[in-house]
Amino acid sequence: MVFPFKSIEDFTIDLNQDHELLREAIREFSETKISQFVEKGEKERDLPKELKEEAKNIGLYGLDVPTEYGGQGGDYLSLLVASEEISRIWTSFSTFFLIQWMVNRALLKYGNSDLKKKLKETATGEKIGAFANTEPDAGSDVAGMKSTAKRINDHYVINARKIFITNGDFADYYLITARTSPSEPNARWKGISMFLVEKENVKVLSRIETTGLKASHTAEISLEDVKVPAENLVGEEGQGFKYAVESFDYARTIVSAQALGIGQSAFEKLSNYSLQRKSFDKKIAEFQLVQQKISESLADLETARLLTYWAGTLYKKEKMNEYIMIASLAKFHSTESAEKIILRAMTAHGGYGVSVSTGLERLLRDIQILKTYEGTNDIQRISAARQFYYRFMGVKI
């Protein structure tokens, strides 16, 4: 009955009253504070400084960082709750925190004592982080990167070019991956290391115009013969590929939670409009095809929510074999479910569905990016299947 899991207890979702209190607080913050800046922020393609400062007051920057490092001491599920609620109002803003949390996690898990001092700065929002892994010719193929880092005495000299870097044009700290030794033919992932580089050493080449997440900053950056102290090596030399992949695993279900927020927003627009709009002297909610949109959207939304928080629970319990598979399922299912709900809402709105005023077109644009970043949906399908065969069937595909 529970195949491929060992016990029915593996299907539990570990949400409690603390998570509900957090959800209520984030929803109030989102509806009273964030909502005021969405229209202006999207037009100006920026996240207001005032809003970023407000977020410090409720501890968003270091939500899952231990209190000893300036964080709130929350768990992984807290990130999912916060991401869903923020994304319900403005996904560009939740993406800003997604990257901050990735940087926090890498510094917390792999950083030495010097780097953990910088964690105290990112966990409080004093400093902003960026995670720079993707290159012009190396996206899903992380091991195909060409950036290099050469050890010379007590420092490394880094030459790198990175693209599609969120927060990339204004971050204070960048986590940069680069090759410290040549790749091996049968183990291309070997020889990659991770470094923390400060902003004065990073050249911003351009800000990239994207279809969605208009207020989120996406940039192309480069490092040219940049000297970085050896103590800025994150973890061990040659383990950067592992650290990057684990960071993406961490981020993946947060993206699923973002998609939940988008899907929830679209569903609310659909259901509310169906009760407000009349046609042929009836509320359109009385028409069976509209009812079909409601029931199918509700099924998509709640199955996505269950998958997402189930994945989050597995992560919290450190059941990583199960988590990696379910996180991949949650990522492609949640993002694609949200897209379906948006499209149903747009058709139910008729002509108004294609107007900017409903906010649906922004949701549709935003969800396209969520389907791509932190591991494309195509890659997630492959990842889930391979993880299933290898970890639960004993067959390496």
Short mmCIF file of N, CA and C in Angstrom, two decimals, residues 182-317:
data_model
loop_
_atom_site.label_atom_id
_atom_site.label_comp_id
_atom_site.label_asym_id
_atom_site.label_seq_id
_atom_site.Cartn_x
_atom_site.Cartn_y
_atom_site.Cartn_z
N PRO A 182 40.65 20.45 -13.45
CA PRO A 182 39.95 20.04 -14.68
C PRO A 182 38.97 18.91 -14.41
N SER A 183 37.92 18.84 -15.22
CA SER A 183 36.94 17.77 -15.07
C SER A 183 37.52 16.46 -15.57
N GLU A 184 37.02 15.37 -15.01
CA GLU A 184 37.43 14.04 -15.45
C GLU A 184 36.41 13.51 -16.45
N PRO A 185 36.84 12.78 -17.47
CA PRO A 185 35.92 12.30 -18.52
C PRO A 185 34.70 11.57 -17.98
N ASN A 186 34.89 10.75 -16.97
CA ASN A 186 33.78 9.95 -16.43
C ASN A 186 33.23 10.51 -15.13
N ALA A 187 33.71 11.68 -14.74
CA ALA A 187 33.23 12.32 -13.50
C ALA A 187 33.35 13.83 -13.65
N ARG A 188 32.54 14.37 -14.56
CA ARG A 188 32.65 15.79 -14.89
C ARG A 188 32.36 16.70 -13.71
N TRP A 189 31.63 16.19 -12.74
CA TRP A 189 31.23 17.00 -11.59
C TRP A 189 32.38 17.25 -10.62
N LYS A 190 33.44 16.46 -10.75
CA LYS A 190 34.57 16.65 -9.83
C LYS A 190 35.35 17.92 -10.18
N GLY A 191 35.97 18.49 -9.17
CA GLY A 191 36.84 19.64 -9.39
C GLY A 191 36.16 20.99 -9.34
N ILE A 192 34.89 21.03 -8.95
CA ILE A 192 34.16 22.30 -8.82
C ILE A 192 34.14 22.71 -7.34
N SER A 193 34.41 23.97 -7.08
CA SER A 193 34.40 24.49 -5.71
C SER A 193 33.49 25.71 -5.62
N MET A 194 33.17 26.08 -4.39
CA MET A 194 32.28 27.22 -4.15
C MET A 194 33.00 28.27 -3.30
N PHE A 195 32.77 29.54 -3.64
CA PHE A 195 33.43 30.64 -2.94
C PHE A 195 32.44 31.75 -2.61
N LEU A 196 32.72 32.46 -1.53
CA LEU A 196 31.98 33.69 -1.25
C LEU A 196 32.82 34.85 -1.77
N VAL A 197 32.21 35.66 -2.63
CA VAL A 197 32.89 36.81 -3.23
C VAL A 197 32.09 38.07 -2.90
N GLU A 198 32.78 39.11 -2.48
CA GLU A 198 32.10 40.35 -2.12
C GLU A 198 31.88 41.23 -3.35
N LYS A 199 30.90 42.13 -3.25
CA LYS A 199 30.38 42.84 -4.42
C LYS A 199 31.41 43.68 -5.16
N GLU A 200 32.39 44.22 -4.46
CA GLU A 200 33.37 45.08 -5.14
C GLU A 200 34.22 44.31 -6.14
N ASN A 201 34.19 42.97 -6.06
CA ASN A 201 34.96 42.14 -6.99
C ASN A 201 34.13 41.60 -8.15
N VAL A 202 32.87 41.96 -8.18
CA VAL A 202 31.95 41.44 -9.20
C VAL A 202 31.55 42.55 -10.17
N LYS A 203 31.67 42.28 -11.44
CA LYS A 203 31.27 43.23 -12.47
C LYS A 203 29.89 42.85 -13.00
N VAL A 204 28.95 43.76 -12.93
CA VAL A 204 27.61 43.52 -13.46
C VAL A 204 27.61 43.88 -14.94
N LEU A 205 27.38 42.90 -15.79
CA LEU A 205 27.39 43.12 -17.23
C LEU A 205 26.07 43.69 -17.73
N SER A 206 24.97 43.17 -17.20
CA SER A 206 23.65 43.66 -17.63
C SER A 206 22.57 43.12 -16.72
N ARG A 207 21.47 43.84 -16.68
CA ARG A 207 20.27 43.31 -16.06
C ARG A 207 19.41 42.72 -17.18
N ILE A 208 18.92 41.52 -16.97
CA ILE A 208 18.20 40.79 -18.01
C ILE A 208 16.70 41.04 -17.89
N GLU A 209 16.09 41.43 -18.99
CA GLU A 209 14.63 41.62 -19.04
C GLU A 209 13.97 40.25 -19.14
N THR A 210 13.06 39.96 -18.23
CA THR A 210 12.39 38.66 -18.21
C THR A 210 10.89 38.82 -18.46
N THR A 211 10.26 37.72 -18.88
CA THR A 211 8.83 37.77 -19.18
C THR A 211 8.00 37.99 -17.92
N GLY A 212 8.44 37.40 -16.82
CA GLY A 212 7.72 37.53 -15.56
C GLY A 212 8.65 37.95 -14.45
N LEU A 213 8.14 37.96 -13.21
CA LEU A 213 8.92 38.41 -12.06
C LEU A 213 9.61 39.72 -12.37
N LYS A 214 8.84 40.66 -12.88
CA LYS A 214 9.40 41.92 -13.40
C LYS A 214 10.17 42.72 -12.36
N ALA A 215 9.76 42.62 -11.10
CA ALA A 215 10.43 43.41 -10.06
C ALA A 215 11.64 42.70 -9.48
N SER A 216 11.80 41.43 -9.82
CA SER A 216 12.97 40.69 -9.39
C SER A 216 14.14 41.03 -10.31
N HIS A 217 15.31 41.20 -9.74
CA HIS A 217 16.48 41.57 -10.53
C HIS A 217 17.23 40.33 -10.99
N THR A 218 17.35 40.16 -12.29
CA THR A 218 18.09 39.04 -12.88
C THR A 218 19.24 39.61 -13.70
N ALA A 219 20.45 39.16 -13.44
CA ALA A 219 21.61 39.81 -14.06
C ALA A 219 22.63 38.82 -14.61
N GLU A 220 23.46 39.34 -15.50
CA GLU A 220 24.65 38.63 -15.96
C GLU A 220 25.84 39.31 -15.32
N ILE A 221 26.75 38.53 -14.76
CA ILE A 221 27.90 39.07 -14.05
C ILE A 221 29.19 38.40 -14.51
N SER A 222 30.31 39.03 -14.19
CA SER A 222 31.60 38.41 -14.51
C SER A 222 32.62 38.74 -13.43
N LEU A 223 33.61 37.89 -13.32
CA LEU A 223 34.76 38.10 -12.44
C LEU A 223 36.01 37.92 -13.29
N GLU A 224 36.89 38.89 -13.26
CA GLU A 224 38.10 38.85 -14.08
C GLU A 224 39.34 38.94 -13.21
N ASP A 225 40.05 37.83 -13.10
CA ASP A 225 41.27 37.77 -12.29
C ASP A 225 41.05 38.31 -10.88
N VAL A 226 39.95 37.89 -10.29
CA VAL A 226 39.58 38.36 -8.95
C VAL A 226 40.30 37.51 -7.90
N LYS A 227 41.00 38.18 -6.99
CA LYS A 227 41.67 37.49 -5.90
C LYS A 227 40.71 37.35 -4.71
N VAL A 228 40.56 36.11 -4.27
CA VAL A 228 39.67 35.82 -3.15
C VAL A 228 40.47 35.08 -2.09
N PRO A 229 40.42 35.52 -0.83
CA PRO A 229 41.16 34.84 0.24
C PRO A 229 40.77 33.37 0.34
N ALA A 230 41.72 32.53 0.67
CA ALA A 230 41.45 31.09 0.76
C ALA A 230 40.37 30.78 1.78
N GLU A 231 40.26 31.62 2.81
CA GLU A 231 39.22 31.38 3.82
C GLU A 231 37.81 31.63 3.30
N ASN A 232 37.69 32.19 2.10
CA ASN A 232 36.38 32.39 1.49
C ASN A 232 35.91 31.18 0.70
N LEU A 233 36.72 30.12 0.70
CA LEU A 233 36.28 28.85 0.14
C LEU A 233 35.16 28.31 1.01
N VAL A 234 34.04 27.98 0.39
CA VAL A 234 32.90 27.43 1.13
C VAL A 234 33.07 25.92 1.23
N GLY A 235 33.21 25.41 2.45
CA GLY A 235 33.39 23.98 2.63
C GLY A 235 34.74 23.51 2.12
N GLU A 236 34.75 22.35 1.47
CA GLU A 236 35.98 21.75 0.98
C GLU A 236 36.18 22.02 -0.50
N GLU A 237 37.44 22.12 -0.89
CA GLU A 237 37.75 22.28 -2.31
C GLU A 237 37.31 21.03 -3.07
N GLY A 238 36.70 21.25 -4.22
CA GLY A 238 36.26 20.15 -5.06
C GLY A 238 34.87 19.63 -4.75
N GLN A 239 34.22 20.21 -3.74
CA GLN A 239 32.88 19.75 -3.35
C GLN A 239 31.78 20.72 -3.78
N GLY A 240 32.12 21.69 -4.61
CA GLY A 240 31.15 22.71 -5.00
C GLY A 240 29.95 22.19 -5.76
N PHE A 241 30.16 21.17 -6.59
CA PHE A 241 29.03 20.59 -7.32
C PHE A 241 28.01 20.02 -6.34
N LYS A 242 28.50 19.29 -5.37
CA LYS A 242 27.62 18.72 -4.35
C LYS A 242 26.86 19.82 -3.61
N TYR A 243 27.56 20.88 -3.24
CA TYR A 243 26.93 21.96 -2.50
C TYR A 243 25.86 22.66 -3.35
N ALA A 244 26.17 22.84 -4.63
CA ALA A 244 25.21 23.50 -5.52
C ALA A 244 23.96 22.66 -5.69
N VAL A 245 24.15 21.36 -5.93
CA VAL A 245 23.00 20.47 -6.13
C VAL A 245 22.15 20.40 -4.88
N GLU A 246 22.79 20.31 -3.72
CA GLU A 246 22.04 20.27 -2.46
C GLU A 246 21.30 21.59 -2.23
N SER A 247 21.87 22.68 -2.68
CA SER A 247 21.20 23.98 -2.57
C SER A 247 19.95 24.02 -3.44
N PHE A 248 20.05 23.45 -4.64
CA PHE A 248 18.89 23.40 -5.53
C PHE A 248 17.82 22.48 -4.96
N ASP A 249 18.25 21.38 -4.34
CA ASP A 249 17.28 20.49 -3.68
C ASP A 249 16.52 21.24 -2.60
N TYR A 250 17.25 22.02 -1.83
CA TYR A 250 16.66 22.84 -0.77
C TYR A 250 15.66 23.84 -1.34
N ALA A 251 16.02 24.46 -2.46
CA ALA A 251 15.19 25.52 -3.04
C ALA A 251 13.96 24.99 -3.75
N ARG A 252 14.04 23.75 -4.22
CA ARG A 252 13.02 23.23 -5.14
C ARG A 252 11.61 23.27 -4.55
N THR A 253 11.47 22.84 -3.32
CA THR A 253 10.13 22.81 -2.73
C THR A 253 9.67 24.20 -2.33
N ILE A 254 10.59 25.11 -2.10
CA ILE A 254 10.20 26.50 -1.88
C ILE A 254 9.57 27.07 -3.15
N VAL A 255 10.10 26.69 -4.30
CA VAL A 255 9.49 27.09 -5.57
C VAL A 255 8.09 26.49 -5.70
N SER A 256 7.93 25.25 -5.26
CA SER A 256 6.60 24.64 -5.27
C SER A 256 5.62 25.45 -4.43
N ALA A 257 6.10 25.93 -3.28
CA ALA A 257 5.26 26.75 -2.42
C ALA A 257 4.93 28.08 -3.07
N GLN A 258 5.88 28.64 -3.80
CA GLN A 258 5.59 29.85 -4.57
C GLN A 258 4.45 29.59 -5.56
N ALA A 259 4.52 28.45 -6.24
CA ALA A 259 3.48 28.10 -7.20
C ALA A 259 2.13 27.93 -6.52
N LEU A 260 2.13 27.42 -5.29
CA LEU A 260 0.88 27.32 -4.53
C LEU A 260 0.26 28.69 -4.33
N GLY A 261 1.11 29.66 -3.97
CA GLY A 261 0.61 31.02 -3.77
C GLY A 261 0.00 31.59 -5.03
N ILE A 262 0.66 31.35 -6.16
CA ILE A 262 0.13 31.82 -7.45
C ILE A 262 -1.18 31.11 -7.77
N GLY A 263 -1.20 29.79 -7.59
CA GLY A 263 -2.42 29.03 -7.86
C GLY A 263 -3.56 29.45 -6.95
N GLN A 264 -3.25 29.71 -5.68
CA GLN A 264 -4.27 30.16 -4.73
C GLN A 264 -4.85 31.50 -5.16
N SER A 265 -3.98 32.40 -5.57
CA SER A 265 -4.44 33.72 -6.02
C SER A 265 -5.36 33.60 -7.23
N ALA A 266 -4.97 32.78 -8.20
CA ALA A 266 -5.79 32.60 -9.40
C ALA A 266 -7.12 31.94 -9.06
N PHE A 267 -7.08 30.98 -8.14
CA PHE A 267 -8.32 30.29 -7.75
C PHE A 267 -9.28 31.25 -7.06
N GLU A 268 -8.76 32.12 -6.22
CA GLU A 268 -9.61 33.10 -5.55
C GLU A 268 -10.24 34.05 -6.57
N LYS A 269 -9.46 34.45 -7.56
CA LYS A 269 -10.01 35.32 -8.60
C LYS A 269 -11.10 34.60 -9.39
N LEU A 270 -10.86 33.34 -9.69
CA LEU A 270 -11.84 32.53 -10.43
C LEU A 270 -13.14 32.37 -9.63
N SER A 271 -13.04 31.94 -8.39
CA SER A 271 -14.23 31.66 -7.59
C SER A 271 -15.00 32.94 -7.26
N ASN A 272 -14.30 34.01 -6.93
CA ASN A 272 -14.98 35.27 -6.63
C ASN A 272 -15.71 35.83 -7.85
N TYR A 273 -15.05 35.78 -8.99
CA TYR A 273 -15.66 36.32 -10.22
C TYR A 273 -16.87 35.49 -10.62
N SER A 274 -16.81 34.19 -10.39
CA SER A 274 -17.93 33.32 -10.78
C SER A 274 -19.20 33.65 -10.01
N LEU A 275 -19.05 34.22 -8.81
CA LEU A 275 -20.21 34.61 -8.01
C LEU A 275 -20.65 36.05 -8.28
N GLN A 276 -19.75 36.85 -8.83
CA GLN A 276 -20.07 38.26 -9.10
C GLN A 276 -20.65 38.48 -10.49
N ARG A 277 -20.15 37.73 -11.45
CA ARG A 277 -20.52 37.93 -12.85
C ARG A 277 -21.84 37.24 -13.18
N LYS A 278 -22.71 37.97 -13.83
CA LYS A 278 -23.98 37.40 -14.28
C LYS A 278 -24.04 37.36 -15.79
N SER A 279 -24.62 36.31 -16.31
CA SER A 279 -24.84 36.16 -17.74
C SER A 279 -26.13 35.40 -17.95
N PHE A 280 -26.96 35.86 -18.86
CA PHE A 280 -28.28 35.24 -19.09
C PHE A 280 -29.09 35.19 -17.79
N ASP A 281 -28.98 36.28 -17.01
CA ASP A 281 -29.71 36.43 -15.74
C ASP A 281 -29.31 35.41 -14.67
N LYS A 282 -28.13 34.85 -14.81
CA LYS A 282 -27.63 33.90 -13.81
C LYS A 282 -26.19 34.24 -13.44
N LYS A 283 -25.84 33.91 -12.20
CA LYS A 283 -24.43 33.95 -11.86
C LYS A 283 -23.73 32.87 -12.66
N ILE A 284 -22.56 33.18 -13.20
CA ILE A 284 -21.91 32.18 -14.04
C ILE A 284 -21.49 30.95 -13.24
N ALA A 285 -21.48 31.06 -11.91
CA ALA A 285 -21.20 29.90 -11.06
C ALA A 285 -22.25 28.82 -11.23
N GLU A 286 -23.41 29.19 -11.75
CA GLU A 286 -24.48 28.21 -11.96
C GLU A 286 -24.29 27.40 -13.24
N PHE A 287 -23.36 27.82 -14.09
CA PHE A 287 -23.13 27.08 -15.33
C PHE A 287 -22.17 25.92 -15.07
N GLN A 288 -22.50 24.77 -15.63
CA GLN A 288 -21.74 23.57 -15.32
C GLN A 288 -20.28 23.64 -15.78
N LEU A 289 -20.01 24.30 -16.88
CA LEU A 289 -18.62 24.39 -17.33
C LEU A 289 -17.78 25.25 -16.37
N VAL A 290 -18.40 26.24 -15.75
CA VAL A 290 -17.69 27.02 -14.73
C VAL A 290 -17.48 26.17 -13.48
N GLN A 291 -18.48 25.39 -13.13
CA GLN A 291 -18.35 24.48 -11.99
C GLN A 291 -17.23 23.47 -12.22
N GLN A 292 -17.10 23.03 -13.47
CA GLN A 292 -16.01 22.12 -13.81
C GLN A 292 -14.66 22.79 -13.59
N LYS A 293 -14.54 24.05 -13.98
CA LYS A 293 -13.29 24.78 -13.76
C LYS A 293 -12.98 24.88 -12.27
N ILE A 294 -14.01 25.11 -11.47
CA ILE A 294 -13.83 25.22 -10.02
C ILE A 294 -13.34 23.89 -9.44
N SER A 295 -14.02 22.81 -9.76
CA SER A 295 -13.68 21.51 -9.16
C SER A 295 -12.31 21.03 -9.62
N GLU A 296 -12.00 21.20 -10.90
CA GLU A 296 -10.69 20.78 -11.39
C GLU A 296 -9.57 21.64 -10.80
N SER A 297 -9.84 22.92 -10.65
CA SER A 297 -8.83 23.82 -10.06
C SER A 297 -8.60 23.49 -8.60
N LEU A 298 -9.68 23.19 -7.89
CA LEU A 298 -9.56 22.85 -6.48
C LEU A 298 -8.77 21.55 -6.31
N ALA A 299 -9.03 20.58 -7.19
CA ALA A 299 -8.28 19.32 -7.13
C ALA A 299 -6.80 19.56 -7.42
N ASP A 300 -6.51 20.35 -8.44
CA ASP A 300 -5.11 20.65 -8.77
C ASP A 300 -4.41 21.37 -7.63
N LEU A 301 -5.09 22.35 -7.04
CA LEU A 301 -4.48 23.16 -5.99
C LEU A 301 -4.18 22.34 -4.75
N GLU A 302 -5.16 21.54 -4.32
CA GLU A 302 -4.98 20.82 -3.06
C GLU A 302 -4.03 19.63 -3.20
N THR A 303 -4.02 18.95 -4.34
CA THR A 303 -3.03 17.88 -4.52
C THR A 303 -1.62 18.47 -4.56
N ALA A 304 -1.49 19.63 -5.18
CA ALA A 304 -0.19 20.31 -5.21
C ALA A 304 0.23 20.72 -3.80
N ARG A 305 -0.72 21.19 -3.01
CA ARG A 305 -0.42 21.61 -1.65
C ARG A 305 0.02 20.42 -0.80
N LEU A 306 -0.68 19.31 -0.95
CA LEU A 306 -0.32 18.11 -0.20
C LEU A 306 1.07 17.61 -0.58
N LEU A 307 1.36 17.57 -1.87
CA LEU A 307 2.69 17.15 -2.33
C LEU A 307 3.78 18.07 -1.78
N THR A 308 3.52 19.36 -1.82
CA THR A 308 4.52 20.34 -1.40
C THR A 308 4.84 20.22 0.09
N TYR A 309 3.81 20.17 0.93
CA TYR A 309 4.06 20.11 2.37
C TYR A 309 4.50 18.72 2.81
N TRP A 310 4.15 17.71 2.03
CA TRP A 310 4.69 16.37 2.28
C TRP A 310 6.19 16.37 2.00
N ALA A 311 6.58 16.94 0.87
CA ALA A 311 8.01 17.05 0.56
C ALA A 311 8.73 17.83 1.65
N GLY A 312 8.13 18.92 2.11
CA GLY A 312 8.74 19.71 3.16
C GLY A 312 8.94 18.94 4.45
N THR A 313 7.98 18.08 4.76
CA THR A 313 8.09 17.25 5.96
C THR A 313 9.21 16.23 5.83
N LEU A 314 9.34 15.64 4.65
CA LEU A 314 10.43 14.69 4.40
C LEU A 314 11.79 15.38 4.55
N TYR A 315 11.88 16.62 4.06
CA TYR A 315 13.13 17.38 4.20
C TYR A 315 13.43 17.64 5.67
N LYS A 316 12.42 18.06 6.39
CA LYS A 316 12.60 18.35 7.82
C LYS A 316 13.06 17.10 8.58
N LYS A 317 12.54 15.94 8.19
CA LYS A 317 12.89 14.68 8.85
C LYS A 317 14.19 14.08 8.31
#
